[in-house]
């Protein structure tokens, strides 16, 4: 537990220096799946950053799950898009890892290529990334992953945002050979309402966790959250 707290503090210190947003989610997994998710944490925080530059972009997020006695788990992903040319394709490198009270996630290293589309006004866009995935210390470490991300700002002045990601990868577990994970989010951006200061960058909304054969649970699960988000830029 001390190890989790130390790593969590270090990650938060790094993330708050550069974060674009921080989110707080109340999870309904226990309510919907009381038998399978009886011990599931109710609260999750996410710190997220996306920063483009002339050589591509950097993205990371850190998730931490909380129980009554403290932090139950910490997980993070960081990726880099590299592009020295003028077209929508970029080279992609990524790391995934984290730990829980009783074990650590296997380090995962990914390498691939990303296709990126953004509309002229950046009101919508998506990416698609096929990757080679190496899962360290796994019985069969060589694998693959397909990842898609998207965003859509809509309604008057961009009042609402629909965004998220979807991952599909091969990893042999007791639940099966493939894992699917997606977390679409829907936000209402309060600073886009008439009469609200543009600097008041609070959003309220939901995330829906869609997963199949993930987290030690066999089959498909759909877990919604209630959430708030503060954006720093």
PDB file of C-alpha atoms in Angstrom:
ATOM      1  CA  UNK A   1       0.000   0.000   0.000  1.00  0.00           C
ATOM      2  CA  UNK A   2       2.869   2.397   0.778  1.00  0.00           C
ATOM      3  CA  UNK A   3       4.310   1.660  -2.661  1.00  0.00           C
ATOM      4  CA  UNK A   4       1.006   2.597  -4.307  1.00  0.00           C
ATOM      5  CA  UNK A   5       0.796   5.847  -2.360  1.00  0.00           C
ATOM      6  CA  UNK A   6       4.377   6.814  -3.216  1.00  0.00           C
ATOM      7  CA  UNK A   7       3.969   6.171  -6.925  1.00  0.00           C
ATOM      8  CA  UNK A   8       0.597   7.932  -6.925  1.00  0.00           C
ATOM      9  CA  UNK A   9       2.075  11.059  -5.318  1.00  0.00           C
ATOM     10  CA  UNK A  10       4.910  11.105  -7.844  1.00  0.00           C
ATOM     11  CA  UNK A  11       2.525  10.721 -10.762  1.00  0.00           C
ATOM     12  CA  UNK A  12       0.212  13.462  -9.527  1.00  0.00           C
ATOM     13  CA  UNK A  13       3.178  15.804  -9.017  1.00  0.00           C
ATOM     14  CA  UNK A  14       4.298  15.260 -12.603  1.00  0.00           C
ATOM     15  CA  UNK A  15       0.818  15.442 -14.067  1.00  0.00           C
ATOM     16  CA  UNK A  16      -0.356  18.612 -12.360  1.00  0.00           C
ATOM     17  CA  UNK A  17       2.597  20.464 -13.825  1.00  0.00           C
ATOM     18  CA  UNK A  18       1.273  19.999 -17.346  1.00  0.00           C
ATOM     19  CA  UNK A  19      -2.301  18.703 -17.105  1.00  0.00           C
ATOM     20  CA  UNK A  20      -5.014  19.840 -19.482  1.00  0.00           C
ATOM     21  CA  UNK A  21      -7.849  18.416 -17.402  1.00  0.00           C
ATOM     22  CA  UNK A  22      -8.673  16.504 -14.259  1.00  0.00           C
ATOM     23  CA  UNK A  23     -11.794  14.363 -13.903  1.00  0.00           C
ATOM     24  CA  UNK A  24     -13.686  12.810 -10.980  1.00  0.00           C
ATOM     25  CA  UNK A  25     -15.975   9.828 -11.693  1.00  0.00           C
ATOM     26  CA  UNK A  26     -18.548   8.114  -9.490  1.00  0.00           C
ATOM     27  CA  UNK A  27     -18.756   4.503 -10.689  1.00  0.00           C
ATOM     28  CA  UNK A  28     -22.015   2.485 -10.769  1.00  0.00           C
ATOM     29  CA  UNK A  29     -20.338  -0.931 -11.211  1.00  0.00           C
ATOM     30  CA  UNK A  30     -21.271  -2.122  -7.713  1.00  0.00           C
ATOM     31  CA  UNK A  31     -24.899  -1.157  -8.228  1.00  0.00           C
ATOM     32  CA  UNK A  32     -25.315  -2.847 -11.607  1.00  0.00           C
ATOM     33  CA  UNK A  33     -23.144  -5.922 -11.007  1.00  0.00           C
ATOM     34  CA  UNK A  34     -23.278  -6.456  -7.255  1.00  0.00           C
ATOM     35  CA  UNK A  35     -22.129 -10.091  -7.495  1.00  0.00           C
ATOM     36  CA  UNK A  36     -19.214  -9.623  -9.905  1.00  0.00           C
ATOM     37  CA  UNK A  37     -18.123  -6.137  -8.787  1.00  0.00           C
ATOM     38  CA  UNK A  38     -18.898  -6.104  -5.071  1.00  0.00           C
ATOM     39  CA  UNK A  39     -15.483  -4.705  -4.174  1.00  0.00           C
ATOM     40  CA  UNK A  40     -15.183  -2.284  -7.074  1.00  0.00           C
ATOM     41  CA  UNK A  41     -13.983   1.231  -6.109  1.00  0.00           C
ATOM     42  CA  UNK A  42     -16.662   3.907  -6.290  1.00  0.00           C
ATOM     43  CA  UNK A  43     -14.415   6.870  -7.159  1.00  0.00           C
ATOM     44  CA  UNK A  44     -11.839   7.353  -9.908  1.00  0.00           C
ATOM     45  CA  UNK A  45      -9.765  10.405 -10.757  1.00  0.00           C
ATOM     46  CA  UNK A  46      -8.217  10.922 -14.178  1.00  0.00           C
ATOM     47  CA  UNK A  47      -5.493  13.423 -15.019  1.00  0.00           C
ATOM     48  CA  UNK A  48      -5.123  13.863 -18.771  1.00  0.00           C
ATOM     49  CA  UNK A  49      -2.840  15.829 -21.081  1.00  0.00           C
ATOM     50  CA  UNK A  50      -2.595  16.233 -24.841  1.00  0.00           C
ATOM     51  CA  UNK A  51       0.071  18.577 -26.211  1.00  0.00           C
ATOM     52  CA  UNK A  52       0.854  18.977 -29.929  1.00  0.00           C
ATOM     53  CA  UNK A  53       4.128  20.419 -31.218  1.00  0.00           C
ATOM     54  CA  UNK A  54       5.919  20.751 -34.568  1.00  0.00           C
ATOM     55  CA  UNK A  55       7.241  17.178 -34.354  1.00  0.00           C
ATOM     56  CA  UNK A  56       3.932  15.502 -33.472  1.00  0.00           C
ATOM     57  CA  UNK A  57       2.167  15.275 -30.112  1.00  0.00           C
ATOM     58  CA  UNK A  58       2.395  13.814 -26.613  1.00  0.00           C
ATOM     59  CA  UNK A  59      -0.529  12.315 -24.711  1.00  0.00           C
ATOM     60  CA  UNK A  60      -0.841  10.728 -21.294  1.00  0.00           C
ATOM     61  CA  UNK A  61      -3.420   9.962 -18.651  1.00  0.00           C
ATOM     62  CA  UNK A  62      -3.238   8.695 -15.071  1.00  0.00           C
ATOM     63  CA  UNK A  63      -6.174   6.878 -13.439  1.00  0.00           C
ATOM     64  CA  UNK A  64      -6.410   6.306  -9.690  1.00  0.00           C
ATOM     65  CA  UNK A  65      -9.187   4.312  -8.001  1.00  0.00           C
ATOM     66  CA  UNK A  66     -10.190   5.050  -4.402  1.00  0.00           C
ATOM     67  CA  UNK A  67     -11.686   2.959  -1.609  1.00  0.00           C
ATOM     68  CA  UNK A  68     -12.544   3.984   1.951  1.00  0.00           C
ATOM     69  CA  UNK A  69      -9.075   2.998   3.194  1.00  0.00           C
ATOM     70  CA  UNK A  70      -7.155   4.820   0.443  1.00  0.00           C
ATOM     71  CA  UNK A  71      -5.972   4.392  -3.132  1.00  0.00           C
ATOM     72  CA  UNK A  72      -6.725   0.913  -4.507  1.00  0.00           C
ATOM     73  CA  UNK A  73      -4.876   1.178  -7.826  1.00  0.00           C
ATOM     74  CA  UNK A  74      -2.934   3.499 -10.092  1.00  0.00           C
ATOM     75  CA  UNK A  75      -2.584   3.104 -13.858  1.00  0.00           C
ATOM     76  CA  UNK A  76      -1.088   5.276 -16.578  1.00  0.00           C
ATOM     77  CA  UNK A  77      -0.456   5.403 -20.298  1.00  0.00           C
ATOM     78  CA  UNK A  78       1.868   7.707 -22.203  1.00  0.00           C
ATOM     79  CA  UNK A  79       2.251   7.907 -25.971  1.00  0.00           C
ATOM     80  CA  UNK A  80       4.101   9.961 -28.526  1.00  0.00           C
ATOM     81  CA  UNK A  81       3.220  10.683 -32.137  1.00  0.00           C
ATOM     82  CA  UNK A  82       6.259  11.477 -34.298  1.00  0.00           C
ATOM     83  CA  UNK A  83       5.819  13.230 -37.639  1.00  0.00           C
ATOM     84  CA  UNK A  84       8.457  15.086 -39.651  1.00  0.00           C
ATOM     85  CA  UNK A  85       6.361  15.275 -42.811  1.00  0.00           C
ATOM     86  CA  UNK A  86       3.143  16.884 -44.040  1.00  0.00           C
ATOM     87  CA  UNK A  87       0.510  14.133 -44.186  1.00  0.00           C
ATOM     88  CA  UNK A  88      -1.965  12.574 -41.723  1.00  0.00           C
ATOM     89  CA  UNK A  89       0.228   9.576 -40.818  1.00  0.00           C
ATOM     90  CA  UNK A  90       2.609   9.504 -37.857  1.00  0.00           C
ATOM     91  CA  UNK A  91       4.825   7.002 -36.050  1.00  0.00           C
ATOM     92  CA  UNK A  92       3.433   5.957 -32.671  1.00  0.00           C
ATOM     93  CA  UNK A  93       5.218   4.751 -29.521  1.00  0.00           C
ATOM     94  CA  UNK A  94       3.457   3.998 -26.233  1.00  0.00           C
ATOM     95  CA  UNK A  95       3.891   2.610 -22.721  1.00  0.00           C
ATOM     96  CA  UNK A  96       1.168   1.206 -20.425  1.00  0.00           C
ATOM     97  CA  UNK A  97       1.580   0.172 -16.783  1.00  0.00           C
ATOM     98  CA  UNK A  98       0.373   0.431 -13.204  1.00  0.00           C
ATOM     99  CA  UNK A  99      -0.306  -1.457 -10.000  1.00  0.00           C
ATOM    100  CA  UNK A 100      -2.976  -2.496  -7.508  1.00  0.00           C
ATOM    101  CA  UNK A 101      -2.833  -3.318  -3.792  1.00  0.00           C
ATOM    102  CA  UNK A 102      -1.807  -6.919  -4.440  1.00  0.00           C
ATOM    103  CA  UNK A 103      -0.033  -6.929  -7.839  1.00  0.00           C
ATOM    104  CA  UNK A 104       1.468  -4.878 -10.651  1.00  0.00           C
ATOM    105  CA  UNK A 105       0.231  -4.759 -14.224  1.00  0.00           C
ATOM    106  CA  UNK A 106       2.687  -6.144 -16.740  1.00  0.00           C
ATOM    107  CA  UNK A 107       4.621  -3.429 -18.530  1.00  0.00           C
ATOM    108  CA  UNK A 108       3.362  -3.071 -22.093  1.00  0.00           C
ATOM    109  CA  UNK A 109       5.326  -1.440 -24.919  1.00  0.00           C
ATOM    110  CA  UNK A 110       3.621  -0.576 -28.199  1.00  0.00           C
ATOM    111  CA  UNK A 111       4.864   0.549 -31.596  1.00  0.00           C
ATOM    112  CA  UNK A 112       2.741   1.393 -34.620  1.00  0.00           C
ATOM    113  CA  UNK A 113       1.420   4.039 -36.991  1.00  0.00           C
ATOM    114  CA  UNK A 114      -1.460   6.501 -36.544  1.00  0.00           C
ATOM    115  CA  UNK A 115      -3.842   8.024 -39.062  1.00  0.00           C
ATOM    116  CA  UNK A 116      -5.254  11.335 -37.804  1.00  0.00           C
ATOM    117  CA  UNK A 117      -8.197  13.366 -39.097  1.00  0.00           C
ATOM    118  CA  UNK A 118      -9.255  16.778 -37.791  1.00  0.00           C
ATOM    119  CA  UNK A 119     -11.878  19.034 -39.352  1.00  0.00           C
ATOM    120  CA  UNK A 120     -10.730  22.500 -40.433  1.00  0.00           C
ATOM    121  CA  UNK A 121     -12.341  24.134 -37.380  1.00  0.00           C
ATOM    122  CA  UNK A 122     -11.256  21.283 -35.043  1.00  0.00           C
ATOM    123  CA  UNK A 123     -14.865  20.638 -34.065  1.00  0.00           C
ATOM    124  CA  UNK A 124     -14.424  16.914 -34.730  1.00  0.00           C
ATOM    125  CA  UNK A 125     -11.725  14.393 -35.390  1.00  0.00           C
ATOM    126  CA  UNK A 126     -10.521  10.831 -34.934  1.00  0.00           C
ATOM    127  CA  UNK A 127      -7.413   8.662 -34.958  1.00  0.00           C
ATOM    128  CA  UNK A 128      -6.792   5.006 -35.788  1.00  0.00           C
ATOM    129  CA  UNK A 129      -3.637   3.204 -34.662  1.00  0.00           C
ATOM    130  CA  UNK A 130      -2.657  -0.417 -35.391  1.00  0.00           C
ATOM    131  CA  UNK A 131       0.254  -1.488 -33.165  1.00  0.00           C
ATOM    132  CA  UNK A 132       2.645  -4.262 -32.283  1.00  0.00           C
ATOM    133  CA  UNK A 133       2.345  -4.866 -28.525  1.00  0.00           C
ATOM    134  CA  UNK A 134       4.960  -6.437 -26.267  1.00  0.00           C
ATOM    135  CA  UNK A 135       3.623  -7.486 -22.843  1.00  0.00           C
ATOM    136  CA  UNK A 136       6.633  -7.959 -20.576  1.00  0.00           C
ATOM    137  CA  UNK A 137       6.755 -11.141 -18.433  1.00  0.00           C
ATOM    138  CA  UNK A 138       3.668 -12.550 -20.178  1.00  0.00           C
ATOM    139  CA  UNK A 139       3.713 -16.203 -21.250  1.00  0.00           C
ATOM    140  CA  UNK A 140       3.063 -15.000 -24.820  1.00  0.00           C
ATOM    141  CA  UNK A 141       4.425 -11.453 -24.859  1.00  0.00           C
ATOM    142  CA  UNK A 142       4.191 -10.733 -28.592  1.00  0.00           C
ATOM    143  CA  UNK A 143       0.784  -9.381 -29.509  1.00  0.00           C
ATOM    144  CA  UNK A 144      -1.086  -6.624 -31.335  1.00  0.00           C
ATOM    145  CA  UNK A 145      -3.518  -3.833 -30.498  1.00  0.00           C
ATOM    146  CA  UNK A 146      -5.934  -1.675 -32.472  1.00  0.00           C
ATOM    147  CA  UNK A 147      -6.846   1.698 -30.976  1.00  0.00           C
ATOM    148  CA  UNK A 148      -9.315   4.351 -32.127  1.00  0.00           C
ATOM    149  CA  UNK A 149      -9.979   7.742 -30.511  1.00  0.00           C
ATOM    150  CA  UNK A 150     -12.500  10.445 -31.377  1.00  0.00           C
ATOM    151  CA  UNK A 151     -13.937  13.808 -30.345  1.00  0.00           C
ATOM    152  CA  UNK A 152     -16.956  15.823 -31.444  1.00  0.00           C
ATOM    153  CA  UNK A 153     -17.938  19.286 -30.170  1.00  0.00           C
ATOM    154  CA  UNK A 154     -21.580  20.014 -30.931  1.00  0.00           C
ATOM    155  CA  UNK A 155     -24.637  22.081 -29.962  1.00  0.00           C
ATOM    156  CA  UNK A 156     -24.502  25.869 -29.694  1.00  0.00           C
ATOM    157  CA  UNK A 157     -20.928  27.200 -29.312  1.00  0.00           C
ATOM    158  CA  UNK A 158     -19.644  23.699 -28.576  1.00  0.00           C
ATOM    159  CA  UNK A 159     -21.816  23.262 -25.502  1.00  0.00           C
ATOM    160  CA  UNK A 160     -21.455  19.457 -25.645  1.00  0.00           C
ATOM    161  CA  UNK A 161     -18.481  17.183 -26.294  1.00  0.00           C
ATOM    162  CA  UNK A 162     -18.580  13.501 -27.231  1.00  0.00           C
ATOM    163  CA  UNK A 163     -15.155  11.859 -26.985  1.00  0.00           C
ATOM    164  CA  UNK A 164     -13.479   8.599 -26.100  1.00  0.00           C
ATOM    165  CA  UNK A 165     -11.384   5.656 -27.184  1.00  0.00           C
ATOM    166  CA  UNK A 166     -11.696   1.985 -28.086  1.00  0.00           C
ATOM    167  CA  UNK A 167      -8.961  -0.655 -27.681  1.00  0.00           C
ATOM    168  CA  UNK A 168      -8.939  -4.207 -29.005  1.00  0.00           C
ATOM    169  CA  UNK A 169      -5.944  -6.435 -28.331  1.00  0.00           C
ATOM    170  CA  UNK A 170      -4.809 -10.019 -28.045  1.00  0.00           C
ATOM    171  CA  UNK A 171      -3.787 -11.205 -24.578  1.00  0.00           C
ATOM    172  CA  UNK A 172      -4.376 -14.735 -23.398  1.00  0.00           C
ATOM    173  CA  UNK A 173      -6.042 -14.781 -19.983  1.00  0.00           C
ATOM    174  CA  UNK A 174      -8.333 -17.111 -18.061  1.00  0.00           C
ATOM    175  CA  UNK A 175     -11.256 -15.238 -19.654  1.00  0.00           C
ATOM    176  CA  UNK A 176     -10.221 -15.655 -23.294  1.00  0.00           C
ATOM    177  CA  UNK A 177      -7.739 -14.687 -26.003  1.00  0.00           C
ATOM    178  CA  UNK A 178      -8.885 -11.140 -26.855  1.00  0.00           C
ATOM    179  CA  UNK A 179      -9.844  -8.082 -24.798  1.00  0.00           C
ATOM    180  CA  UNK A 180     -12.044  -5.148 -25.779  1.00  0.00           C
ATOM    181  CA  UNK A 181     -12.172  -1.894 -23.844  1.00  0.00           C
ATOM    182  CA  UNK A 182     -13.918   1.379 -24.711  1.00  0.00           C
ATOM    183  CA  UNK A 183     -14.783   4.468 -22.647  1.00  0.00           C
ATOM    184  CA  UNK A 184     -16.968   6.981 -24.506  1.00  0.00           C
ATOM    185  CA  UNK A 185     -17.617  10.229 -22.647  1.00  0.00           C
ATOM    186  CA  UNK A 186     -20.343  12.857 -22.999  1.00  0.00           C
ATOM    187  CA  UNK A 187     -19.767  16.305 -21.458  1.00  0.00           C
ATOM    188  CA  UNK A 188     -21.777  19.497 -21.056  1.00  0.00           C
ATOM    189  CA  UNK A 189     -19.303  22.403 -21.014  1.00  0.00           C
ATOM    190  CA  UNK A 190     -20.785  24.957 -18.631  1.00  0.00           C
ATOM    191  CA  UNK A 191     -18.657  27.883 -19.851  1.00  0.00           C
ATOM    192  CA  UNK A 192     -20.471  27.672 -23.204  1.00  0.00           C
ATOM    193  CA  UNK A 193     -23.781  28.622 -21.600  1.00  0.00           C
ATOM    194  CA  UNK A 194     -24.979  32.191 -22.021  1.00  0.00           C
ATOM    195  CA  UNK A 195     -23.915  34.356 -19.115  1.00  0.00           C
ATOM    196  CA  UNK A 196     -21.199  31.983 -17.819  1.00  0.00           C
ATOM    197  CA  UNK A 197     -17.613  33.231 -17.777  1.00  0.00           C
ATOM    198  CA  UNK A 198     -15.481  31.518 -20.439  1.00  0.00           C
ATOM    199  CA  UNK A 199     -12.775  30.937 -17.797  1.00  0.00           C
ATOM    200  CA  UNK A 200     -15.164  28.752 -15.753  1.00  0.00           C
ATOM    201  CA  UNK A 201     -14.080  25.554 -17.495  1.00  0.00           C
ATOM    202  CA  UNK A 202     -16.148  23.047 -15.545  1.00  0.00           C
ATOM    203  CA  UNK A 203     -17.899  20.239 -17.427  1.00  0.00           C
ATOM    204  CA  UNK A 204     -20.443  17.727 -16.135  1.00  0.00           C
ATOM    205  CA  UNK A 205     -21.245  14.455 -17.809  1.00  0.00           C
ATOM    206  CA  UNK A 206     -20.761  10.735 -17.939  1.00  0.00           C
ATOM    207  CA  UNK A 207     -18.382   8.028 -19.038  1.00  0.00           C
ATOM    208  CA  UNK A 208     -19.585   4.574 -20.062  1.00  0.00           C
ATOM    209  CA  UNK A 209     -17.045   1.805 -19.509  1.00  0.00           C
ATOM    210  CA  UNK A 210     -17.579  -0.917 -22.107  1.00  0.00           C
ATOM    211  CA  UNK A 211     -15.430  -4.002 -21.677  1.00  0.00           C
ATOM    212  CA  UNK A 212     -15.258  -7.629 -22.714  1.00  0.00           C
ATOM    213  CA  UNK A 213     -13.013 -10.183 -20.965  1.00  0.00           C
ATOM    214  CA  UNK A 214     -11.257  -7.370 -19.094  1.00  0.00           C
ATOM    215  CA  UNK A 215     -10.068  -7.038 -15.499  1.00  0.00           C
ATOM    216  CA  UNK A 216     -10.496 -10.696 -14.590  1.00  0.00           C
ATOM    217  CA  UNK A 217     -14.185 -10.756 -15.578  1.00  0.00           C
ATOM    218  CA  UNK A 218     -15.413 -12.958 -18.396  1.00  0.00           C
ATOM    219  CA  UNK A 219     -17.947 -11.569 -20.843  1.00  0.00           C
ATOM    220  CA  UNK A 220     -19.308  -8.110 -21.596  1.00  0.00           C
ATOM    221  CA  UNK A 221     -19.945  -5.375 -19.012  1.00  0.00           C
ATOM    222  CA  UNK A 222     -21.312  -1.845 -19.339  1.00  0.00           C
ATOM    223  CA  UNK A 223     -20.572   0.469 -16.406  1.00  0.00           C
ATOM    224  CA  UNK A 224     -21.663   4.134 -16.493  1.00  0.00           C
ATOM    225  CA  UNK A 225     -20.326   6.924 -14.294  1.00  0.00           C
ATOM    226  CA  UNK A 226     -21.368  10.398 -13.236  1.00  0.00           C
ATOM    227  CA  UNK A 227     -18.483  12.804 -13.667  1.00  0.00           C
ATOM    228  CA  UNK A 228     -17.163  16.333 -13.428  1.00  0.00           C
ATOM    229  CA  UNK A 229     -14.138  17.733 -15.269  1.00  0.00           C
ATOM    230  CA  UNK A 230     -12.066  20.878 -14.966  1.00  0.00           C
ATOM    231  CA  UNK A 231     -10.031  21.920 -18.009  1.00  0.00           C
ATOM    232  CA  UNK A 232      -6.881  23.959 -17.488  1.00  0.00           C
ATOM    233  CA  UNK A 233      -6.424  25.482 -20.953  1.00  0.00           C
TER     234      UNK A 233
END
